[in-house]
Short mmCIF file of C-alpha atoms in Angstrom, two decimals:
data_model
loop_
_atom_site.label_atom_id
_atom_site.label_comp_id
_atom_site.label_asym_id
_atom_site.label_seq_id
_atom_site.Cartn_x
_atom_site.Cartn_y
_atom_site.Cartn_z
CA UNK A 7 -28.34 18.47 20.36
CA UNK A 8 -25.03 18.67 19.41
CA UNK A 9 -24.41 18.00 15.01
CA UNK A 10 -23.18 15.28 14.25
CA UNK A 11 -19.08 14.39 13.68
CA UNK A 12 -18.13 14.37 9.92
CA UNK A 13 -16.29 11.27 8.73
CA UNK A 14 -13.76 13.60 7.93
CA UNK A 15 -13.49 14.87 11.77
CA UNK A 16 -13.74 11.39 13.30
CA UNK A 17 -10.60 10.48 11.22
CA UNK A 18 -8.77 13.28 12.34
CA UNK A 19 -9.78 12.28 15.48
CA UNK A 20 -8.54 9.02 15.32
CA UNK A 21 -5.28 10.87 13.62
CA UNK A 22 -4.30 12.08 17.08
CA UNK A 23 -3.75 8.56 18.53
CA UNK A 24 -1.16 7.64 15.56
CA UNK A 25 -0.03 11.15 15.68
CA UNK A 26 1.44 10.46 19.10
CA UNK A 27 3.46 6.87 18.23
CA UNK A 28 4.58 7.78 15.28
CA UNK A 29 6.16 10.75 16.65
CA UNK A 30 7.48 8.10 19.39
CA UNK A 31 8.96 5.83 17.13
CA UNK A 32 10.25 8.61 14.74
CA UNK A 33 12.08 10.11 18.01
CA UNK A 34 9.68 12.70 18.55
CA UNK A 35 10.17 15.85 16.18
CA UNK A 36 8.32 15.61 13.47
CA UNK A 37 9.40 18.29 11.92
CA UNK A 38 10.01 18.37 8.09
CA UNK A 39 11.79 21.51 7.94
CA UNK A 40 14.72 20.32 10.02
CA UNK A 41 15.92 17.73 12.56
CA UNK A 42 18.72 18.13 14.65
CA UNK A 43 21.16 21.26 13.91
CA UNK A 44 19.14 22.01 11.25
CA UNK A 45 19.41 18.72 9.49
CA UNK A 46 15.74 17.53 7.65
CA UNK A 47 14.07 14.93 8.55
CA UNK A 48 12.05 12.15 6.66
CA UNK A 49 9.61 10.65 8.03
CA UNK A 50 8.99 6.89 5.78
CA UNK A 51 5.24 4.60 6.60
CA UNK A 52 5.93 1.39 5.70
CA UNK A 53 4.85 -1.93 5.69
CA UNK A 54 5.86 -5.55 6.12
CA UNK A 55 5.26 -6.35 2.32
CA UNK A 56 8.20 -8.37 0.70
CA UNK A 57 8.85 -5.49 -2.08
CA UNK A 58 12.00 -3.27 -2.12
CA UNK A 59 11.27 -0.80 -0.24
CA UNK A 60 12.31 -3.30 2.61
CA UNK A 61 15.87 -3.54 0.91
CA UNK A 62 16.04 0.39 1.12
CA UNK A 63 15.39 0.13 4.72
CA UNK A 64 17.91 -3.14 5.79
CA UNK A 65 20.17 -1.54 3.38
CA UNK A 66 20.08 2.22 4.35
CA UNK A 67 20.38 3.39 1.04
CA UNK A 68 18.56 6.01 1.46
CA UNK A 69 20.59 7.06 4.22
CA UNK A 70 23.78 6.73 2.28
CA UNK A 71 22.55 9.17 -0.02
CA UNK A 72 21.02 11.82 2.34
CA UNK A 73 24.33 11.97 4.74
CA UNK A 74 22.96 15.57 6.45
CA UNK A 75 18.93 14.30 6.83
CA UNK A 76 17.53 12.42 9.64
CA UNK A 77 15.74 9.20 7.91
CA UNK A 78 12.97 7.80 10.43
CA UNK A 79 10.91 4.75 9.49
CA UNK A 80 7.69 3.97 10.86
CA UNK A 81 5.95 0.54 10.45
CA UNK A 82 2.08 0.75 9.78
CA UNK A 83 0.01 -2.56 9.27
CA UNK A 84 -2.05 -0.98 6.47
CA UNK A 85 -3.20 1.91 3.68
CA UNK A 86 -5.28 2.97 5.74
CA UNK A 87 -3.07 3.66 8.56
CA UNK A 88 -0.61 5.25 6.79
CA UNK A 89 -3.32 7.49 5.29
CA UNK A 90 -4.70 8.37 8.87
CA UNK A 91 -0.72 9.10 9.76
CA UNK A 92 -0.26 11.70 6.74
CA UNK A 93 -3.45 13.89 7.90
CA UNK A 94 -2.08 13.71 11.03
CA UNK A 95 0.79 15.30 9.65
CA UNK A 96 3.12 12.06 11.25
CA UNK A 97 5.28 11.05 7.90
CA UNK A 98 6.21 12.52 4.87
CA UNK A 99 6.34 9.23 2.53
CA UNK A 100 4.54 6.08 2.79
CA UNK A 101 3.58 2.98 1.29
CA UNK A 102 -0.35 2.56 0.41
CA UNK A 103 -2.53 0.51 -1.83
CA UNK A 104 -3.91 1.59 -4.67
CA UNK A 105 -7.36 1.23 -3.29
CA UNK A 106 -6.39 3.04 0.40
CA UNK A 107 -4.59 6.18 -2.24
CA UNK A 108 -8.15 5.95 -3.97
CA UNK A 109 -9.58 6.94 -0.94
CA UNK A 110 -7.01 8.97 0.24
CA UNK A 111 -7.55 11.63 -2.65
CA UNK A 112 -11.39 11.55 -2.84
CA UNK A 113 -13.94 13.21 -0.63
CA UNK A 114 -13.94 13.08 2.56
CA UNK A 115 -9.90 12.66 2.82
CA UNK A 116 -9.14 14.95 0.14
CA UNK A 117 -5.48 14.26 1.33
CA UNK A 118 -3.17 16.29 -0.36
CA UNK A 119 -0.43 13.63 -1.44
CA UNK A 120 0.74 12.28 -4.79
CA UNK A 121 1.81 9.28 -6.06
CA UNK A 122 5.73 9.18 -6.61
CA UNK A 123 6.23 5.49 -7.06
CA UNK A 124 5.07 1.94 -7.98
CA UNK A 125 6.13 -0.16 -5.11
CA UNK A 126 5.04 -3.14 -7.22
CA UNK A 127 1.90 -4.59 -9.07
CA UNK A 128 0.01 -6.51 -6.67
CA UNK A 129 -0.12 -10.70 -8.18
CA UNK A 130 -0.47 -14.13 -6.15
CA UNK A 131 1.16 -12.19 -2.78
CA UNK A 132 -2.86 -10.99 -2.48
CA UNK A 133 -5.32 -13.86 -2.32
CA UNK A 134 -8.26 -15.11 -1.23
CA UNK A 135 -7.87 -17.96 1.10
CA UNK A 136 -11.09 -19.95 3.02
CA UNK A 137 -11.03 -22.90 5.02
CA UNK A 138 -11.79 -26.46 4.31
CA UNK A 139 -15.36 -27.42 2.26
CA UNK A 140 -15.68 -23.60 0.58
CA UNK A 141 -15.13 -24.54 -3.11
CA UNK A 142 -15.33 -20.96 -4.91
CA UNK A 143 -16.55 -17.60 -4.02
CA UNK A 144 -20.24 -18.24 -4.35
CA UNK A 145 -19.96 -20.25 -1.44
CA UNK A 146 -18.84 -17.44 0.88
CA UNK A 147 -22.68 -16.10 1.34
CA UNK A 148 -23.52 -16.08 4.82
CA UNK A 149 -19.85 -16.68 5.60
CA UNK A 150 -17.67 -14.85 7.75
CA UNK A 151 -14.70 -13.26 5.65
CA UNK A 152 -12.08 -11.05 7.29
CA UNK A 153 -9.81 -8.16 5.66
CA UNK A 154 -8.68 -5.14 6.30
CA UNK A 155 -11.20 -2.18 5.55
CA UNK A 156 -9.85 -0.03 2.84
CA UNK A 157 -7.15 -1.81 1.66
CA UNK A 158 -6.20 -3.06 -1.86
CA UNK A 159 -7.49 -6.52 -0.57
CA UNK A 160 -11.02 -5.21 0.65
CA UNK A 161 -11.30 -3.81 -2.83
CA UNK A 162 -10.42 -6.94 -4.15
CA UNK A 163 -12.18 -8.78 -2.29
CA UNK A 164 -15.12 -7.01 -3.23
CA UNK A 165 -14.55 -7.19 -7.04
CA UNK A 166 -14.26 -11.09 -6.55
CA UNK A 167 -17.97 -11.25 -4.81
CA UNK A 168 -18.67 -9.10 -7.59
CA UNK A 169 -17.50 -11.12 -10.52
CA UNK A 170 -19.12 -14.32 -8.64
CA UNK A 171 -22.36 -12.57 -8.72
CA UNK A 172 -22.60 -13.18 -4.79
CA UNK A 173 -24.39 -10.08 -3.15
CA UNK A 174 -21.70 -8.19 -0.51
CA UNK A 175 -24.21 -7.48 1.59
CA UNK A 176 -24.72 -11.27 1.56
CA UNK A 177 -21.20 -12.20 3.29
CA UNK A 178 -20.04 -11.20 6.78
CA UNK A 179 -17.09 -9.17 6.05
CA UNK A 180 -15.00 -7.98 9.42
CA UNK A 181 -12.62 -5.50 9.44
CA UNK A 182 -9.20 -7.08 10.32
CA UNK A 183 -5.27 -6.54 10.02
CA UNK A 184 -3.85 -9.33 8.70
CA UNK A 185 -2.24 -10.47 12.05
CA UNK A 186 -5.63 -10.09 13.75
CA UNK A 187 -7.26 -12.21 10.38
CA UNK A 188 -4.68 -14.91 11.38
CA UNK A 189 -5.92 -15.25 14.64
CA UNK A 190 -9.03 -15.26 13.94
CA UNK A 191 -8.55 -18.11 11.52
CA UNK A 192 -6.55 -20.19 13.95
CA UNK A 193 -9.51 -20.02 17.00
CA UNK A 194 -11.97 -20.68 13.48
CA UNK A 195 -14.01 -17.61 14.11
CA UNK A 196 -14.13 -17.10 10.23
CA UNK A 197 -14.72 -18.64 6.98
CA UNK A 198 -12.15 -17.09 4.78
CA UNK A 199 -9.60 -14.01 3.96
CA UNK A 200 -8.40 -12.00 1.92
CA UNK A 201 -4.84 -10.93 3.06
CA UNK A 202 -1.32 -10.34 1.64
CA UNK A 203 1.90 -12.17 2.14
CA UNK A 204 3.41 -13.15 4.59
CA UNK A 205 -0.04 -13.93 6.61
CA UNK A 206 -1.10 -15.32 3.49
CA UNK A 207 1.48 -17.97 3.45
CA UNK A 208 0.38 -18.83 6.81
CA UNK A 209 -3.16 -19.44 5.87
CA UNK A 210 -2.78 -21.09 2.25
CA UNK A 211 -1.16 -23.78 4.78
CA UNK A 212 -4.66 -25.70 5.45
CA UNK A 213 -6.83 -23.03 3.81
CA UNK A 214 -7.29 -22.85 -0.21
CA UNK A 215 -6.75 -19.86 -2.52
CA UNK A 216 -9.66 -19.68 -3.88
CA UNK A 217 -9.21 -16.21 -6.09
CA UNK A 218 -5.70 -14.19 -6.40
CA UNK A 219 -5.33 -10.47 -7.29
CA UNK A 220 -3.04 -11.27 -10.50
CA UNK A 221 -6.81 -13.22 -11.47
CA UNK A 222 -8.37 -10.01 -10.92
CA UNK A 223 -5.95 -8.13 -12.88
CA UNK A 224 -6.70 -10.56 -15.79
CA UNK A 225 -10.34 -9.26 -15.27
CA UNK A 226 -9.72 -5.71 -15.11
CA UNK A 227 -8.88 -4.85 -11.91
CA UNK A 228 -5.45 -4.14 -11.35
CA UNK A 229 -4.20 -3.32 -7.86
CA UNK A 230 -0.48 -2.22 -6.76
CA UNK A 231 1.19 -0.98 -3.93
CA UNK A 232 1.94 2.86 -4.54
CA UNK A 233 4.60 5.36 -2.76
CA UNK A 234 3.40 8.40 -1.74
CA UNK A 235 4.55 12.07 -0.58
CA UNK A 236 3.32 14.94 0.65
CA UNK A 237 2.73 17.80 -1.54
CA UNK A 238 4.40 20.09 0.82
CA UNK A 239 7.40 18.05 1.75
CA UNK A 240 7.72 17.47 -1.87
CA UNK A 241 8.05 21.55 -2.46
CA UNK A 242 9.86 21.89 0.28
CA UNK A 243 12.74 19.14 -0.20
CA UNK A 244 12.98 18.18 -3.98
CA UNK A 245 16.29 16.91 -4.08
CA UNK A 246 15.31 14.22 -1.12
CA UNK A 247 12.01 13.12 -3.44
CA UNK A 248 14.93 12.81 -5.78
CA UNK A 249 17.31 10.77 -3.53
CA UNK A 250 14.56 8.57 -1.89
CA UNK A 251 13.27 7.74 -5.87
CA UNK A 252 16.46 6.96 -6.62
CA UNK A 253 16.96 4.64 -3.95
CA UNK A 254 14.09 2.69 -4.82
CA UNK A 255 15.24 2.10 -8.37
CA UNK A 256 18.42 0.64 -6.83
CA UNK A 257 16.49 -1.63 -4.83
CA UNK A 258 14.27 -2.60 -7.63
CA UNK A 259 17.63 -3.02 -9.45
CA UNK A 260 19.05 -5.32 -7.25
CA UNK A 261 15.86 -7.55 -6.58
CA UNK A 262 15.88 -8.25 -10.23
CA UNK A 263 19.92 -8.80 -10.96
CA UNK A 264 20.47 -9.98 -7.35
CA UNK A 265 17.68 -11.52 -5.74
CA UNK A 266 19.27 -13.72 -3.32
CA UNK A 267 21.14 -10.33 -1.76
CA UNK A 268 18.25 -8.99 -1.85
CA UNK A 269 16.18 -11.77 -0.29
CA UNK A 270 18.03 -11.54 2.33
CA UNK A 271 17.36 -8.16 3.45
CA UNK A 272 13.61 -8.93 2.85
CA UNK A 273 13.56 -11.78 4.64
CA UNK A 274 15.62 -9.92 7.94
CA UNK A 275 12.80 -7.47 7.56
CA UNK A 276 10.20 -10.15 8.05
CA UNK A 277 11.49 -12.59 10.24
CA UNK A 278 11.43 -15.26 7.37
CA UNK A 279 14.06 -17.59 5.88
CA UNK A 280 16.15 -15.47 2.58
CA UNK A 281 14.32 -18.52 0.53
CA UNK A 282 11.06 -18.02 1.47
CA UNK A 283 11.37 -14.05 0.78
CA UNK A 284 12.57 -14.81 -2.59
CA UNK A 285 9.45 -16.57 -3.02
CA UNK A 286 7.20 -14.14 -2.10
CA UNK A 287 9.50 -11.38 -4.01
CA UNK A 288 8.94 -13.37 -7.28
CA UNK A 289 4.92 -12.72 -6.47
CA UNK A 290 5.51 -9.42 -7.02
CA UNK A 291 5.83 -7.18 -10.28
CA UNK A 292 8.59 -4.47 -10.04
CA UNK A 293 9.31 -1.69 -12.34
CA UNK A 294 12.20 0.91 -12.58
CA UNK A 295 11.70 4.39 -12.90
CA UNK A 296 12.60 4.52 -16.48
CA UNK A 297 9.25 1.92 -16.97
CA UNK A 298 6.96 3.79 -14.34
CA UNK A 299 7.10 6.99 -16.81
CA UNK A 300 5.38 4.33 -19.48
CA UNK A 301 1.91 5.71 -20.68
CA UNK A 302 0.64 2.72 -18.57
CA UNK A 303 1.63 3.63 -15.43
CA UNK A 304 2.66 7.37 -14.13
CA UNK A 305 3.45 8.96 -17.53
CA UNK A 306 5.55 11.95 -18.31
CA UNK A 307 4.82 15.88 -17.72
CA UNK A 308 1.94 16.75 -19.85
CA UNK A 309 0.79 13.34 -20.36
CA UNK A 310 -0.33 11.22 -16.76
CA UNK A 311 -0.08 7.76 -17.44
CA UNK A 312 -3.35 5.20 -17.19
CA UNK A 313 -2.49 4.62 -13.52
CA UNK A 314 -4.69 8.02 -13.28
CA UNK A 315 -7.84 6.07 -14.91
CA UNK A 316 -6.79 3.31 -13.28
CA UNK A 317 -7.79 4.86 -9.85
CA UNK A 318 -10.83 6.75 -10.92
CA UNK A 319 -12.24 3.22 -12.15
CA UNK A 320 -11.02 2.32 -8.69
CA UNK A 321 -13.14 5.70 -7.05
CA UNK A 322 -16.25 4.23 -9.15
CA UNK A 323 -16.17 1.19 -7.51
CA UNK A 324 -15.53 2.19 -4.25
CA UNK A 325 -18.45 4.93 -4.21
CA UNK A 326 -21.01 2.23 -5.05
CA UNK A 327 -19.70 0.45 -1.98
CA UNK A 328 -19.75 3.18 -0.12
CA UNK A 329 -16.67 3.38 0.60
CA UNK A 330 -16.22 7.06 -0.65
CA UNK A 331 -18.21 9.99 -0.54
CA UNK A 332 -17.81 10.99 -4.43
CA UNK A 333 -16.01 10.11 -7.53
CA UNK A 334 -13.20 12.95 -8.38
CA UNK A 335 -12.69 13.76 -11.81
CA UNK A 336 -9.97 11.76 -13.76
CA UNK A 337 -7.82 14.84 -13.86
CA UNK A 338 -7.72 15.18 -10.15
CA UNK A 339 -6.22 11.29 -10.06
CA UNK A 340 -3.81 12.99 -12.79
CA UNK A 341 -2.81 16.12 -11.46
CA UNK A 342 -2.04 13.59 -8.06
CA UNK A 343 0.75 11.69 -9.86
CA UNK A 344 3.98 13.08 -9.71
CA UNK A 345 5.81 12.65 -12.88
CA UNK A 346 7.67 15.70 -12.67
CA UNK A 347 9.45 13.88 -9.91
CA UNK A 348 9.74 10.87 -11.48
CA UNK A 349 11.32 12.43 -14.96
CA UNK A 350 14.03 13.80 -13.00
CA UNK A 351 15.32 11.38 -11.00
CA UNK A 352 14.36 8.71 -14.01
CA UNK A 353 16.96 10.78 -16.01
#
């Protein structure tokens, strides 16, 4: 009898699958070293989340700055994805929860990544949203409640049973995107979600929010949307870690001094009116660079910041769901932020 697959090897199984479209919609390649006539390439996972890393992609900032690289970006529906896509060697940088970069450097992933950048700090643009005659979260035992497995809102959604004192194992939880969560909501083959904007907008429409991430900040469980690299595209190509940080502080610039200019690239990005992505931007906490090197977040060189304890708390919890094989140390979560990178183009 054959042994059987490690979670690990069934991953990189499934890696081969995204492997092959991302190198479609990147333009084939894939090669970090150099594009055409020697020219790198980046390789960017993101997703639809109304932050601003969308106004770095409508804008092509980072293009602007990086006139001799090939910039390719790849749209992945969650952290999970994108963390399937970097062992499958398919992009260089990408967008992940906290929880799905949890995962992503503890056993069995072991991914080696590090975290370069806050995207934002998740608040009301994660919630949990159940239909008509559910009252609170205790009501959701024996209920069917749909999110995607792995991401910042599964962990969420877990802390909130938790807090409630309802029993996960109690509540039918189904692994779905958040398109796929819509749809099931619409034929009413589930209860409740617990989703990010903009499918969350659609279901807050005759649903009610019953529990928001910025609540389960307030309770000690902070989530955020974190940018990630490669450790060896990151040696290889400093000066692009550099560029592509530095394009994201722009962004983050603009969103706060200019939001309606940058509304509107969010909201060409996502299909929605430049009013309605100004709403869901103000849902969102953004810091600069010069504020990510705070002893809160990523830190300085010699001193990680408390995002580092932040996701070993996160690693805790996960294990005792299961959702990880073991807890890495603290310093591992440390040694995984890069705030060399972040001093220099912060400077």
């Amino acid at each position: 009898m054959p042994a059987p697959l490690s979670r690990r090897t069934l991953l990189l199984s499934a890696a081969l699958t995204l492997t092959a479209a991302a190198t479609a919609a990147c333009g084939g390649g894939g090669d970090t070293s150099g594009g055409s006539a020697g020219r790198t390439t980046v390789r960017i996972a993101y997703q639809a989340i109304p932050n601003a890393d969308l106004v770095v992609k409508n804008q092509r900032l980072l293009e602007d700055s990086l006139p001799d690289a090939d910039v390719k970006w790849v749209k992945f529906e969650s952290g999970g994805d994108v963390n399937t896509a970097v062992i499958a060697g398919a992009v260089d940088f990408g967008l992940a929860g906290s929880s799905p970069v949890t995962k992503g450097l503890s056993a069995p992933l072991d991914i080696p990544y590090k975290v370069v950048w806050i995207h934002d700090l998740i608040g009301d643009n994660e919630a949990l949203v159940a239909k008509s005659g559910i009252g609170s979260v205790k009501d959701l035992a024996d209920r069917k409640v749909a999110t995607p497995f792995g991401s910042t809102a599964h962990y969420s959604l877990l802390a909130a049973l938790s807090a409630a004192g309802v029993d996960p194992s109690s509540v039918r939880i189904i692994d779905l995107q958040p398109q796929d969560a819509l749809a099931a909501w619409k034929r009413g083959d589930i209860d409740a979600a617990y989703v990010w904007t903009p499918t969350l907008g659609e279901l807050a429409k005759d649903g009610k929010v019953l529990v928001s991430s910025r609540e389960l900040a307030g309770q000690g469980k902070p989530t955020a949307d974190l940018g990630v690299v490669t450790n060896a595209f990151a040696a290889k190509h400093p000066e692009v870690v550099t560029a592509w940080i530095k394009a994201q502080d722009r962004a983050v610039a603009q969103a706060r001094t200019a939001p309606d200019q940058a509304a509107r690239s969010i909201g060409a990005e996502l299909g929605l009116p430049p009013e309605e992505a100004k709403r869901q931007l103000s849902q969102l906490v953004l810091l600069n660079a010069k504020e990510q090197t705070a002893p809160q977040y990523l830190g300085t060189p010699g001193a990680p910041g408390a995002l580092a304890a932040n996701l070993h708390d996160a690693a805790v919890f996960l294990k005792g769901q299961k959702a990880v094989d073991a807890v890495p140390d603290e310093a591992v979560f440390g040694r995984a932020l890069a705030v060399e990178e972040l001093g220099r183009a912060a400077n």
